Amino acid sequence: MPGMMETVLNIGLNDQSVRGLAAQAGNERFAFDSYRRLIQMFGKTVLDIDGEHFAEALDAAKHAKGSTNDLDLDAEDLRKLVETFKEVVVKYAGRPFPQDPREQMDLAVRAVFESWNTERAVIYRRQERIPGDLGTAVTVCSMVFGNLGMDSGTGVAFTRDPASGAQGIYGDYLQNAQGEDVVAGIRNTVPLADLEGIDKRCYDQLLGIMATLEGHYRDLCDIEFTIENGKLWMLQTRVGKRTAAAAFRIATQLVDQGLIGMDEAIQRVTGAQLGQLMFPRFDDSAKRKPIAKGMNASPGAAVGKVVFDSYTAVKWHRSGEQVILVRRETNPDDLNGMIAAAGILTSRGGKTSHAAVVARGMGKTCVCGAEQLDVDTKNRVVRAPGGVIIKEGDVISIDGTSGEVFLGEVPVVASPVVEYFETGLGGLADTGHGADELVAAVDRVMRHADGIRRMSVRANADTPEDAARARRFGAQGIGLCRTEHMFLGERRQLVERLILADTDEEQAAELANLLPLQREDFVGILEAMDGLPVTIRLLDPPLHEFLPDITELSVRVAVAESRGEKREGDLRMLQAVHKLHEQNPMLGLRGVRLGVVIPGLFEMQSRAILEAAAQRIKAGGVPRVEIMVPLVANVQEFETVKQAIIQVARDVRAETGVHLEFLVGTMIELPRAALTADQIAEPAEFFSFGTNDLTQTTWGFSRDDVEAAFFSAYLEKGIFGVSPFESIDVEGVGELVKIAANKGRSKRPQLKLGVCGEHGGDPDSVHFFDHVGLDYVSCSPFRVPIARLESGRSTGAA
Ligand code: PEP
Ligand code: MG
């Protein structure tokens, strides 16, 4: 949890020991600098004093000196500052700064423990899906001082560029400073490479240690070090956060260097990272007005309205706005706003600043250290060169790949990784952004994942265009073709007529009108997926969804009546809408229930599907049709519909003379279906888990309402770490999936099992479905590559 937990430095200094330290070091300035740092950090972290009070006192001291650099403060200035800081403590904490080192230590240790539960740590864990009950240790260790003079300093190093993955010397160094100065962006750091000129011996030693660490971890390491009077000390290292692009590059570079194999390489990247790489980027050819350039801290293209604080960011984001959080520098209290923002822009701090590290970890676009910008959060304006003034609410665009900041909205274009999925390696032009190298890395990783994965990946697609795209993205069939989409648009009128039909004959005639249109839909999809399985689901939603809104219609009829007009059509429609109105449509007349109740509806759809298949066979195609019945709870429901489908198939065979092979199966999306899956598996030739409805009905959560209504409270209170509609609830809904899979296969060992709810494209859920032995996952076309990769990672990790 980098940057989330508290640290307190320089513990043990007090009015007496500061003199001892000064004498021992022969450096009074250093001792008082350390002491003022202790009071400042202790005051903020342990005594909960607003850091601004210390920052203002420090600024005032610098101002009095006519300087903006804290290095210009001498021993006497710092001694005075210590006194001011002590007054700040008394004023805002209502107690003096503790002089007893033991008390300082005890309080500091407690504060570090307690920082496990700060709001930002809780939010971070939720974001990263880290369990809250892991807890923390507290490390106490002796200080080395980077603020002992110009032959001392502190820095951060990466063994590779965390933004691009390129090998080299990356990091920041700050002379005569302590660690928090680097991260907070208080003073501007120098590039790590400059350390060679400052202290060659330490520099060479550091490079040697960096190589050792990388060899040991076989991965990019993020390192913190301090130099005390020309002696190098290593403070900490960890496997470093990196951008999505860097993750792919680094994984394949490590393979090329013989440090890891491809099996391990695919574990070094994630589906979420691949997803980030598929985001669009700014259009280079578009007209745009650059106003500043900062550091490319975390890639991506973000457009949004400028906000200056976390609170506004969250508020505007909640009301549907895209926002860019603009700060001088961020600190851990900005975390909520950073999560809400589309991008983050700071005017201070380097690639290792808080903003950069946190944004990278979250996969959020970030430009930091755009020094030409004067960010005035008090007056809520940014002043840019050339007299440009940006107010809160103005739109800007930030490019986390180049570090550029633009006024207004810059149009975006598809990512090279998406182009690669669309066209394959051959179709790519070198864009000069190192995109070709990235795409080659993605290609290697994807090939390996595809080579080892057990599950296949299908797409949810309802149109020939979506089906074709999904196929280019590597889909091995369609797992869910929702037919309700085919009843919307211009065809709504036909459906309205069907619903208004009074007699069986009228109804049959309306269904006959729909038949050729449906058939055309299916021909197109079967053609796009020729040779691959296509699961077509019979009509699912309640019929009233195809009718006008009841309130609007009532008003129209009432207004007409008050004018003495009589509108026959509207009146009939209103009666129909009333008849079909349901209090709980999600639990009402939908899915298989429609098939049972409305004569001829599912027959018409099945006929359209099978005639389309026959047409494709005659044209030399290989249609592999799977007809799927939705919302089945009970085997008799399924049997009833299946019999009707078989009869239609007999008729179509007789009429077309084409021998048709197809499967009839069901969705498992109700708890009762899962619990009686053994019975249902007798007639059903496949199951596809509808985990959207299964989550809704297992939790009793209305899928259309609860997420907006109260999930934020549930997430805040830790009732769940992630919405069960987003990632499968393994213990509850997952258990039903397991039960149904086992029961189903106990009756029909070769039963084909898949999932077509949203969870089919969620990385964690994909691993779960692999573990329980499903044959495939199905997800939206854009998620197909993600599911391929995660499926391969799951097999590889087993
Ligand atoms: C489901 O319920 O998971 C499903 C795929 O069906 P729909 O989302 O169309 O209800
Ligand atoms: Mg459903």
PDB file of N, CA and C and ligand atoms in Angstrom, residues 537 540 590 669 693 703, ligand 2:
ATOM      1  N   ARG A 537     -30.638 -16.490 -27.578  1.00  0.00           N
ATOM      2  CA  ARG A 537     -31.590 -16.591 -26.477  1.00  0.00           C
ATOM      3  C   ARG A 537     -32.958 -16.085 -26.910  1.00  0.00           C
ATOM      4  N   ASP A 540     -36.539 -12.291 -23.653  1.00  0.00           N
ATOM      5  CA  ASP A 540     -36.460 -12.296 -22.187  1.00  0.00           C
ATOM      6  C   ASP A 540     -37.227 -11.194 -21.454  1.00  0.00           C
ATOM      7  N   ARG A 590     -41.809 -12.580 -17.868  1.00  0.00           N
ATOM      8  CA  ARG A 590     -40.656 -12.432 -18.758  1.00  0.00           C
ATOM      9  C   ARG A 590     -40.033 -13.799 -18.983  1.00  0.00           C
ATOM     10  N   GLU A 669     -30.263 -18.907 -14.068  1.00  0.00           N
ATOM     11  CA  GLU A 669     -30.190 -17.550 -13.514  1.00  0.00           C
ATOM     12  C   GLU A 669     -31.178 -17.338 -12.381  1.00  0.00           C
ATOM     13  N   ASP A 693     -28.896 -11.993 -13.285  1.00  0.00           N
ATOM     14  CA  ASP A 693     -30.146 -12.311 -12.610  1.00  0.00           C
ATOM     15  C   ASP A 693     -29.907 -13.207 -11.403  1.00  0.00           C
ATOM     16  N   ARG A 703     -31.483  -5.355  -9.673  1.00  0.00           N
ATOM     17  CA  ARG A 703     -30.241  -4.985 -10.367  1.00  0.00           C
ATOM     18  C   ARG A 703     -30.290  -3.581 -10.959  1.00  0.00           C
TER      19      ARG A 703
HETATM   20 MG    MG B   2     -30.939 -12.671 -17.198  1.00  0.00          MG
END
